[in-house]
Coordinates of C-alpha atoms in Angstrom, one line a residue:
M1 CA 91.3 39.8 93.1
A2 CA 90.2 38.0 96.3
T3 CA 92.4 40.3 98.4
H4 CA 90.9 43.5 96.9
P5 CA 87.1 43.0 96.7
G6 CA 85.3 45.9 95.1
Y7 CA 88.6 47.5 94.0
Y8 CA 87.9 47.3 90.3
T9 CA 84.4 48.7 90.7
E10 CA 85.7 51.7 92.7
L11 CA 88.3 52.3 90.0
V12 CA 85.7 52.2 87.3
E13 CA 83.5 54.7 89.2
Q14 CA 86.4 57.0 89.9
S15 CA 87.8 57.0 86.4
L16 CA 84.3 57.4 84.8
G17 CA 84.2 60.7 82.9
T18 CA 87.8 61.6 83.3
S19 CA 89.6 63.1 80.3
T20 CA 93.4 62.6 80.1
L21 CA 95.9 61.9 77.3
A22 CA 95.5 58.2 78.1
T23 CA 91.7 58.2 77.8
D24 CA 92.0 60.0 74.4
E25 CA 94.4 57.4 73.2
I26 CA 92.2 54.6 74.5
E27 CA 89.2 56.0 72.6
R28 CA 91.2 56.2 69.5
D29 CA 92.2 52.5 69.7
L30 CA 89.0 50.9 70.9
H31 CA 87.7 50.2 67.4
R32 CA 91.1 48.8 66.3
S33 CA 91.0 46.0 68.9
L34 CA 90.1 42.7 67.1
P35 CA 87.7 44.5 64.8
E36 CA 87.1 41.2 62.9
H37 CA 85.7 39.5 66.0
P38 CA 82.0 39.7 66.6
A39 CA 82.5 40.4 70.3
F40 CA 84.0 43.8 69.5
Q41 CA 81.5 44.7 66.8
S42 CA 78.9 45.9 69.3
D43 CA 78.8 48.4 72.1
T44 CA 78.9 45.7 74.8
G45 CA 82.4 44.5 74.0
I46 CA 83.7 48.0 73.3
S47 CA 82.3 49.3 76.6
A48 CA 83.9 46.5 78.6
L49 CA 87.2 47.1 76.9
R50 CA 87.0 50.9 77.6
R51 CA 86.2 50.3 81.3
V52 CA 89.2 47.9 81.8
L53 CA 91.7 50.1 80.0
T54 CA 90.5 53.3 81.6
A55 CA 90.5 51.7 85.1
Y56 CA 94.1 50.5 84.6
A57 CA 95.2 53.9 83.3
Y58 CA 93.7 55.5 86.5
R59 CA 95.3 52.9 88.7
N60 CA 98.8 53.2 87.2
P61 CA 99.3 56.7 85.7
K62 CA 103.0 56.1 85.2
I63 CA 102.0 53.6 82.5
G64 CA 98.6 55.0 81.7
Y65 CA 97.9 53.5 78.3
C66 CA 100.3 52.1 75.7
Q67 CA 99.5 50.7 72.3
A68 CA 99.2 46.9 72.3
M69 CA 97.4 46.9 75.7
N70 CA 94.1 47.1 73.8
I71 CA 94.9 44.0 71.8
L72 CA 96.0 42.0 74.8
T73 CA 93.0 43.1 76.9
S74 CA 90.6 42.2 74.0
V75 CA 91.8 38.6 74.1
L76 CA 91.6 38.5 77.9
L77 CA 87.9 39.6 77.7
L78 CA 87.1 36.8 75.4
Y79 CA 88.0 34.2 78.0
A80 CA 87.6 36.0 81.3
K81 CA 85.1 38.1 83.1
E82 CA 85.7 41.9 83.1
E83 CA 87.2 42.1 86.6
E84 CA 89.3 39.0 86.0
A85 CA 90.6 40.5 82.7
F86 CA 91.6 43.7 84.6
W87 CA 93.6 41.7 87.2
L88 CA 95.3 39.7 84.4
L89 CA 96.2 42.9 82.7
V90 CA 97.7 44.1 86.0
A91 CA 99.8 40.9 86.3
V92 CA 101.1 41.2 82.8
C93 CA 102.0 45.0 82.9
E94 CA 103.4 45.1 86.4
R95 CA 104.9 41.6 87.0
M96 CA 105.3 39.4 83.9
L97 CA 106.4 42.1 81.4
P98 CA 107.9 44.9 83.4
D99 CA 108.8 48.1 81.5
Y100 CA 107.0 46.9 78.4
F101 CA 104.1 49.2 78.4
N102 CA 105.5 52.7 78.5
R103 CA 106.6 55.3 75.9
R104 CA 110.1 53.9 75.7
I105 CA 109.2 50.2 75.8
I106 CA 112.5 49.4 77.4
G107 CA 111.4 45.9 78.5
A108 CA 110.5 44.9 74.9
L109 CA 113.8 46.3 73.6
V110 CA 115.7 44.3 76.2
D111 CA 113.9 41.1 75.3
Q112 CA 114.7 41.8 71.6
A113 CA 118.4 41.9 72.5
V114 CA 117.9 38.6 74.4
F115 CA 116.2 37.2 71.3
E116 CA 119.1 38.2 69.1
D117 CA 121.5 36.4 71.5
L118 CA 119.4 33.3 71.3
I119 CA 119.3 33.4 67.5
R120 CA 123.1 33.6 67.4
E121 CA 123.3 30.6 69.8
N122 CA 120.6 28.4 68.3
L123 CA 120.4 29.3 64.6
P124 CA 123.9 29.8 63.4
Q125 CA 123.0 29.1 59.7
L126 CA 120.6 32.0 59.7
V127 CA 123.2 34.3 61.3
E128 CA 125.7 33.4 58.6
H129 CA 123.3 34.5 55.9
M130 CA 121.8 37.6 57.7
T131 CA 124.7 39.1 59.6
D132 CA 122.6 42.2 60.5
L133 CA 120.2 40.9 63.1
S134 CA 118.5 44.2 63.5
F135 CA 115.9 42.9 61.1
F136 CA 114.7 40.3 63.6
S137 CA 114.6 43.0 66.3
S138 CA 112.2 45.2 64.2
V139 CA 110.0 42.3 63.0
S140 CA 109.8 40.7 66.5
L141 CA 108.7 43.8 68.4
S142 CA 105.0 43.1 67.8
W143 CA 105.6 39.5 68.8
F144 CA 106.7 40.5 72.2
L145 CA 104.3 43.5 72.8
T146 CA 101.2 41.5 71.7
L147 CA 102.3 38.0 72.5
F148 CA 101.9 37.1 68.8
I149 CA 98.2 38.1 68.9
S150 CA 98.8 40.8 66.2
V151 CA 100.4 38.4 63.7
L152 CA 98.6 35.1 64.3
P153 CA 94.9 34.3 63.7
I154 CA 93.0 34.9 67.0
E155 CA 92.0 31.2 67.3
S156 CA 95.7 30.3 67.2
A157 CA 97.0 33.2 69.2
V158 CA 95.0 32.2 72.3
N159 CA 97.1 29.1 72.7
V160 CA 100.2 31.2 72.8
V161 CA 98.7 33.4 75.5
D162 CA 98.0 30.2 77.5
C163 CA 101.7 29.2 77.2
F164 CA 102.7 32.7 78.2
F165 CA 100.7 32.7 81.5
Y166 CA 102.2 29.3 82.2
D167 CA 105.9 29.8 81.3
G168 CA 106.2 33.6 81.0
I169 CA 108.4 35.3 78.4
T170 CA 110.4 32.1 78.0
A171 CA 107.5 30.6 76.0
I172 CA 107.4 33.6 73.6
L173 CA 111.2 33.4 73.0
Q174 CA 110.9 29.6 72.3
L175 CA 108.1 30.1 69.9
G176 CA 110.0 32.9 68.1
L177 CA 113.0 30.6 67.6
A178 CA 110.6 27.8 66.3
V179 CA 109.0 30.2 63.8
L180 CA 112.4 31.2 62.4
D181 CA 113.6 27.6 62.4
Y182 CA 110.5 26.5 60.5
N183 CA 111.1 29.1 57.8
M184 CA 114.9 28.7 57.8
E185 CA 115.3 27.7 54.1
A186 CA 112.9 30.4 52.8
L187 CA 114.6 33.1 54.9
I188 CA 118.1 32.1 53.8
S189 CA 117.0 32.4 50.1
C190 CA 115.7 35.9 50.6
H191 CA 117.3 38.8 48.9
D192 CA 116.0 41.7 51.0
D193 CA 114.1 42.4 54.3
A194 CA 110.8 43.0 52.5
E195 CA 110.9 39.5 51.0
A196 CA 111.6 38.0 54.5
V197 CA 108.7 40.0 56.0
T198 CA 106.4 38.6 53.3
I199 CA 107.5 35.0 54.0
L200 CA 106.8 35.4 57.8
N201 CA 103.4 37.0 57.2
K202 CA 102.3 34.2 54.9
F203 CA 103.5 31.7 57.4
F204 CA 101.5 33.3 60.3
D205 CA 98.4 33.4 58.1
S206 CA 98.7 29.7 57.5
V207 CA 98.7 28.8 61.2
T208 CA 95.5 27.1 62.2
N209 CA 94.0 25.6 65.4
K210 CA 91.9 22.5 64.7
D211 CA 90.8 22.4 68.4
S212 CA 89.5 26.0 68.6
P213 CA 85.8 26.5 69.2
L214 CA 86.1 30.0 67.6
P215 CA 85.2 30.6 64.0
P216 CA 88.0 31.3 61.5
T217 CA 89.0 35.0 61.6
V218 CA 88.3 37.3 58.7
Q219 CA 92.0 37.9 58.4
Q220 CA 92.7 34.2 57.7
A221 CA 89.7 33.8 55.5
S222 CA 90.8 36.7 53.3
V223 CA 94.1 35.0 52.3
G224 CA 94.0 34.1 48.7
N225 CA 94.3 30.5 47.4
N226 CA 97.7 31.2 45.8
D227 CA 99.1 32.5 49.1
K228 CA 97.8 29.4 50.9
A229 CA 99.3 27.1 48.3
S230 CA 102.8 28.5 49.0
H231 CA 102.4 27.5 52.7
L232 CA 101.0 24.3 54.0
N233 CA 98.7 24.9 57.0
V234 CA 100.5 24.5 60.3
D235 CA 98.6 23.6 63.5
I236 CA 99.5 25.9 66.4
S237 CA 99.6 22.9 68.8
E238 CA 102.3 21.3 66.6
L239 CA 104.3 24.5 66.4
I240 CA 104.2 25.0 70.2
R241 CA 105.2 21.3 70.7
E242 CA 108.1 21.8 68.4
A243 CA 109.2 24.9 70.2
Y244 CA 109.2 23.2 73.6
E245 CA 111.0 20.1 72.2
K246 CA 113.7 22.0 70.3
Y247 CA 114.3 24.8 72.7
G248 CA 113.0 23.4 76.0
N249 CA 116.4 23.7 77.5
L250 CA 115.9 27.5 77.8
R251 CA 115.4 28.3 81.4
S252 CA 113.9 31.4 83.0
E253 CA 117.1 31.9 85.0
E254 CA 119.1 32.2 81.8
V255 CA 116.6 34.7 80.4
E256 CA 116.8 36.9 83.5
S257 CA 120.6 36.7 83.4
S258 CA 120.6 37.7 79.7
R259 CA 118.1 40.5 80.4
K260 CA 120.5 42.0 83.0
R261 CA 123.4 41.9 80.6
N262 CA 121.5 43.6 77.8
K263 CA 119.5 46.2 79.8
L264 CA 122.4 48.5 80.4
Y265 CA 123.3 48.4 76.6
V266 CA 119.6 49.1 75.7
I267 CA 119.3 52.0 78.1
Q268 CA 122.6 53.5 77.0
T269 CA 121.5 53.3 73.3
L270 CA 118.3 55.0 74.1
E271 CA 120.2 57.7 76.1
D272 CA 122.5 58.2 73.1
T273 CA 119.6 58.5 70.7
T274 CA 117.9 61.0 73.1
K275 CA 121.1 63.1 73.3
Q276 CA 121.5 63.2 69.5
N277 CA 117.8 64.3 69.1
V278 CA 118.2 67.0 71.7
I279 CA 121.4 68.3 70.2
R280 CA 120.0 68.3 66.7
V281 CA 116.9 70.3 67.8
V282 CA 118.9 72.8 70.0
S283 CA 121.6 73.3 67.4
Q284 CA 119.0 75.0 65.2
E285 CA 118.4 77.6 67.8
V286 CA 121.9 78.5 69.0
R287 CA 125.3 79.2 67.6
F288 CA 127.3 76.7 69.8
S289 CA 129.1 73.9 67.9
A290 CA 128.0 70.3 68.2
S291 CA 130.9 69.5 70.5
H292 CA 130.1 72.4 72.8
L293 CA 126.4 71.3 72.9
D294 CA 127.6 67.7 73.7
E295 CA 129.6 69.0 76.7
L296 CA 126.8 71.2 77.9
Y297 CA 124.3 68.3 77.7
N298 CA 126.6 66.1 79.8
L299 CA 126.9 68.8 82.4
F300 CA 123.2 69.5 82.4
K301 CA 122.3 65.8 82.7
R302 CA 124.9 65.3 85.5
Q303 CA 123.4 68.2 87.5
H304 CA 119.9 66.8 87.0
F305 CA 121.0 63.4 88.4
L306 CA 123.0 65.0 91.3
S307 CA 119.8 66.8 92.4
C308 CA 117.8 63.5 92.2
Y309 CA 120.3 61.4 94.2
W310 CA 121.6 63.9 96.7
T311 CA 118.5 65.8 97.8
M312 CA 115.6 64.5 99.8
Q313 CA 113.2 66.6 97.8
S314 CA 113.9 67.7 94.3
P315 CA 111.4 69.4 91.9
A316 CA 113.2 67.8 88.9
L317 CA 112.8 64.4 90.5
L318 CA 109.2 65.0 91.5
H319 CA 108.3 66.0 87.9
H320 CA 110.6 63.4 86.1
D321 CA 108.7 61.3 83.7
P322 CA 110.6 59.2 81.1
S323 CA 107.5 59.2 78.9
L324 CA 107.9 63.0 78.2
A325 CA 109.4 64.3 75.0
Y326 CA 113.2 64.1 74.9
L327 CA 113.6 67.9 75.4
E328 CA 111.8 67.5 78.7
Q329 CA 113.6 64.4 80.0
Y330 CA 116.2 66.3 82.0
Q331 CA 115.2 69.6 83.8
L332 CA 116.6 71.7 86.5
G333 CA 114.9 73.5 89.4
F334 CA 116.2 76.9 90.5
Q335 CA 118.6 75.4 93.0
Q336 CA 120.3 73.1 90.5
F337 CA 120.1 75.8 87.8
T338 CA 122.0 78.3 90.1
V339 CA 124.8 75.8 90.7
L340 CA 125.4 75.1 87.0
F341 CA 124.7 78.6 85.7
S342 CA 127.1 80.2 88.2
L343 CA 129.9 78.0 86.8
L344 CA 129.2 79.0 83.2
E345 CA 127.9 82.6 83.3
P346 CA 130.3 85.3 82.0
W347 CA 129.9 87.5 85.1
A348 CA 132.9 86.0 87.0
F349 CA 133.4 88.9 89.3
C350 CA 129.8 90.0 89.8
T351 CA 128.9 90.4 93.4
T352 CA 125.2 89.6 92.9
K353 CA 125.6 86.4 90.9
S354 CA 122.9 84.6 92.9
T355 CA 120.4 87.3 92.4
L356 CA 121.1 87.4 88.7
S357 CA 120.8 83.7 88.5
L358 CA 117.3 83.9 90.0
W359 CA 116.2 86.6 87.5
V360 CA 117.7 84.6 84.6
F361 CA 115.8 81.5 85.8
R362 CA 112.5 83.3 85.9
L363 CA 113.1 84.9 82.5
I364 CA 113.9 81.7 80.6
D365 CA 111.2 79.6 82.4
E366 CA 108.7 80.4 79.8
N367 CA 105.9 78.1 80.9
Q368 CA 106.5 79.1 84.6
D369 CA 106.5 75.5 85.9
G370 CA 109.5 76.0 88.1
L371 CA 111.8 73.9 85.8
V372 CA 114.2 74.8 83.0
N373 CA 115.0 72.4 80.2
F374 CA 118.2 72.0 78.2
K375 CA 116.9 74.1 75.2
E376 CA 116.0 77.1 77.5
F377 CA 119.3 76.8 79.3
C378 CA 121.4 76.8 76.1
C379 CA 119.4 79.7 74.5
A380 CA 120.3 81.9 77.5
L381 CA 124.0 81.0 77.4
D382 CA 124.0 81.5 73.6
T383 CA 122.7 85.0 74.0
L384 CA 125.3 85.9 76.7
Y385 CA 128.2 84.4 74.8
S386 CA 127.4 84.5 71.1
G387 CA 124.6 87.1 70.8
S388 CA 125.1 90.6 69.3
F389 CA 125.6 93.6 71.6
T390 CA 122.0 94.5 71.0
N391 CA 120.7 91.1 72.0
K392 CA 122.9 91.0 75.1
L393 CA 121.6 94.4 76.1
K394 CA 118.0 93.3 75.5
F395 CA 118.6 90.2 77.7
L396 CA 119.9 92.3 80.6
F397 CA 117.0 94.8 80.1
K398 CA 114.5 91.9 80.4
L399 CA 116.1 90.7 83.6
H400 CA 114.8 93.9 85.2
L401 CA 111.2 93.5 84.0
P402 CA 108.5 91.1 85.3
P403 CA 108.5 88.1 85.6
A404 CA 112.2 88.1 86.2
F405 CA 112.4 91.2 88.4
T406 CA 109.4 91.9 90.7
G407 CA 110.6 95.3 92.0
S408 CA 110.5 94.2 95.6
P409 CA 113.3 93.0 98.0
L410 CA 114.4 89.4 97.5
H411 CA 112.2 87.5 99.9
L412 CA 111.4 84.1 98.4
K413 CA 109.3 81.3 99.9
E414 CA 111.6 78.5 100.8
Q415 CA 111.2 74.8 101.4
R416 CA 114.2 73.6 103.5
I417 CA 115.8 70.5 102.1
Q418 CA 118.8 68.5 103.3
H419 CA 121.7 67.6 101.1
F420 CA 124.0 64.6 101.4
V421 CA 126.7 65.7 99.0
P422 CA 130.2 64.3 99.5
V423 CA 132.5 67.4 99.8
T424 CA 135.1 67.2 97.1
E425 CA 136.9 69.8 95.1
D426 CA 134.3 69.5 92.3
S427 CA 131.2 69.3 94.4
S428 CA 131.9 71.3 97.6
H429 CA 129.8 74.2 96.3
L430 CA 126.7 71.9 96.3
S431 CA 126.9 71.4 100.1
R432 CA 126.4 75.1 100.7
L433 CA 122.9 75.1 99.1
T434 CA 120.2 74.5 101.6
A435 CA 117.0 75.8 100.0
F436 CA 114.8 75.3 97.0
D437 CA 113.2 78.6 95.8
L438 CA 109.7 78.6 94.5
P439 CA 108.2 81.2 92.2
E440 CA 106.8 84.3 93.8
D441 CA 103.3 82.9 94.3
G442 CA 104.7 79.6 95.7
V443 CA 103.1 77.5 93.0
I444 CA 104.9 75.3 90.5
R445 CA 102.9 75.4 87.3
K446 CA 102.7 72.6 84.9
S447 CA 102.8 72.9 81.2
P448 CA 99.7 71.6 79.4
E449 CA 101.2 68.2 78.4
R450 CA 102.3 67.3 82.0
G451 CA 98.9 67.4 83.7
R452 CA 97.4 64.2 84.9
G453 CA 93.9 65.6 84.8
K454 CA 92.2 67.1 81.9
V455 CA 94.6 68.1 79.1
D456 CA 94.3 71.7 78.1
L457 CA 94.6 71.3 74.4
Q458 CA 93.9 74.9 73.6
A459 CA 96.8 76.1 75.9
Y460 CA 99.0 73.5 74.3
L461 CA 98.2 74.6 70.8
K462 CA 98.6 78.2 71.7
Q463 CA 102.1 77.5 73.1
W464 CA 103.0 75.6 70.0
Q465 CA 101.7 78.4 67.8
N466 CA 103.7 81.0 69.7
E467 CA 106.9 79.0 69.2
I468 CA 106.2 78.6 65.4
L469 CA 105.3 82.3 64.9
K470 CA 108.0 83.7 67.1
K471 CA 109.4 86.7 65.3
E472 CA 112.6 88.6 65.8
E473 CA 112.2 91.1 68.6
T474 CA 113.5 94.7 68.2
I475 CA 114.4 97.3 70.7
K476 CA 111.1 99.1 69.9
D477 CA 109.2 96.0 71.0
L478 CA 110.5 96.1 74.5
P479 CA 108.2 97.4 77.2
R480 CA 109.0 100.6 79.2
I481 CA 110.9 100.4 82.4
N482 CA 110.0 102.3 85.6
Q483 CA 112.3 104.2 87.9
T484 CA 112.8 101.3 90.4
E485 CA 113.7 98.9 87.6
L486 CA 116.1 101.5 85.9
I487 CA 117.9 102.0 89.2
Q488 CA 118.3 98.3 89.7
F489 CA 119.5 98.0 86.1
S490 CA 122.2 100.5 86.8
K491 CA 123.2 98.6 89.9
T492 CA 123.5 95.4 87.9
L493 CA 125.7 97.1 85.4
Y494 CA 128.0 98.4 88.2
N495 CA 128.3 94.8 89.6
I496 CA 128.9 93.3 86.2
F497 CA 131.7 95.8 85.5
H498 CA 133.5 94.9 88.8
G499 CA 137.0 93.7 88.1
D500 CA 137.0 94.9 84.5
P501 CA 140.2 96.8 83.4
E502 CA 138.0 99.7 82.3
E503 CA 135.8 99.5 85.4
E504 CA 136.2 103.2 86.5
A505 CA 135.4 104.6 83.0
L506 CA 132.4 102.2 82.6
C507 CA 131.0 103.1 86.0
R508 CA 131.3 106.8 85.3
A509 CA 129.5 106.3 81.9
V510 CA 126.7 104.3 83.6
A511 CA 126.3 106.9 86.3
H512 CA 126.1 109.7 83.7
V513 CA 123.6 108.0 81.5
T514 CA 121.4 106.9 84.5
S515 CA 121.5 110.5 85.8
L516 CA 120.4 111.9 82.5
L517 CA 117.6 109.3 82.1
L518 CA 116.3 110.0 85.6
R519 CA 116.3 113.8 85.0
M520 CA 114.5 113.3 81.7
E521 CA 111.9 111.1 83.5
E522 CA 111.4 113.8 86.1
V523 CA 110.9 116.5 83.5
G524 CA 108.5 114.3 81.6
R525 CA 106.5 113.5 84.7
R526 CA 106.2 117.2 85.6
L527 CA 105.1 118.1 82.1
Q528 CA 102.3 115.6 82.4
E529 CA 101.0 117.1 85.6
P530 CA 98.4 119.8 84.7
S531 CA 98.6 121.6 88.1
S532 CA 102.4 122.0 88.0
P533 CA 103.9 125.2 86.4
L534 CA 106.1 124.5 83.4
E535 CA 109.8 125.0 84.1
S536 CA 112.2 126.2 81.5

């Protein structure tokens, strides 16, 4: 704070009045932040909380806003000035709890895995009774994300926050072990997870703080006498002291080492889950088998990462955001799409494969953002390989209509980029690519959900409605084609038939049909000219 005087004030002024997905989520959660505390029952506390959260979302758009940040910030505002609370939030989100506050909460999941390892090491009796430790992972998520603030009475939770700022995540892990150890006998006698959750909730409600200047919380006061009788009150200072005495041998170096061991496993698990979700969604749209989709997904993902690692500037890398929906996680720009599509397309002997790849890319890029996701890619391949003759013909027909075909020579705006691809048998074709092609107007558009400015909710809802109400298209629904597009369509058919055993007969048929269509078009045009005499 001392090295950045006035920084917070500038952020507040710059973020004032902005409307983003993060600010919408902040507004939704403002009145859920310690609603039982008097400080947040008036506009003064709510406004301060709004300014801190909005300023941080503006400072760090990669994180923006994540649930649990409001709870932590509320406690910080109780004991610190507004600007101090902002810098404490910066320290927590960016240094003390890295990767905690994002859509995938990887940091919290990693620490859950660390916590499971510690349970196996320090509480073997509990492990023998509850062999499936996933229960502790699910129940402890809020412990890590909110530093026990969401489960403990506020006057007790502030002591935990003090320990966290002094000892970091190690203090939270020690306290978690102490809580389980304190309730060991009750947990061992449980018959199901619901009973275990009830025991832990009653325990947390019974934790008091005799030294706190704060009044008892509404949450604690609302606990019935029967519930209190089942749990003797536990002072938070005694619980923390017990945690440090029993598990004080836990060092931050050991925690970091365990984090490194578990991080790869957590990320791989998330990737596998994402893959399963993507394949499940896409399988409803295509006729490929699950095994084929699995192979296609691996190829698509590999091509995405090749473009990220081996190019100095990649549109997929520039727009990559792990917080996006799983269908948007991996996307290909035109250059990467061409490489993969050329290996999988059915036109093996076509002499204009690169041009066709461009037209296919433009056609399936429905939101015109210069990127193609896995679903769009698979739907195109499904039409070419598994579609009916009519659907294949419609697909080729659309390739010669805007936005795929512009009717002008192929002169694309290019941004030269340099590749550092090791030339091997599998990847030598990548080294020959030297340009990234932009759409015709040179602008990469963003879909409504990707913008960092104001979210166009109407456009987003319209896009969603079009997907829901998409009906089966017939030949009659296709627009008319002009002479230039028809001639190019015929040329494309000539190129596609190259190398076919029936090439000569097919080419003669195409020439005959094209000639008839052009003559019919000429006659129709003359008939529509009032000044021209009718020809028999």
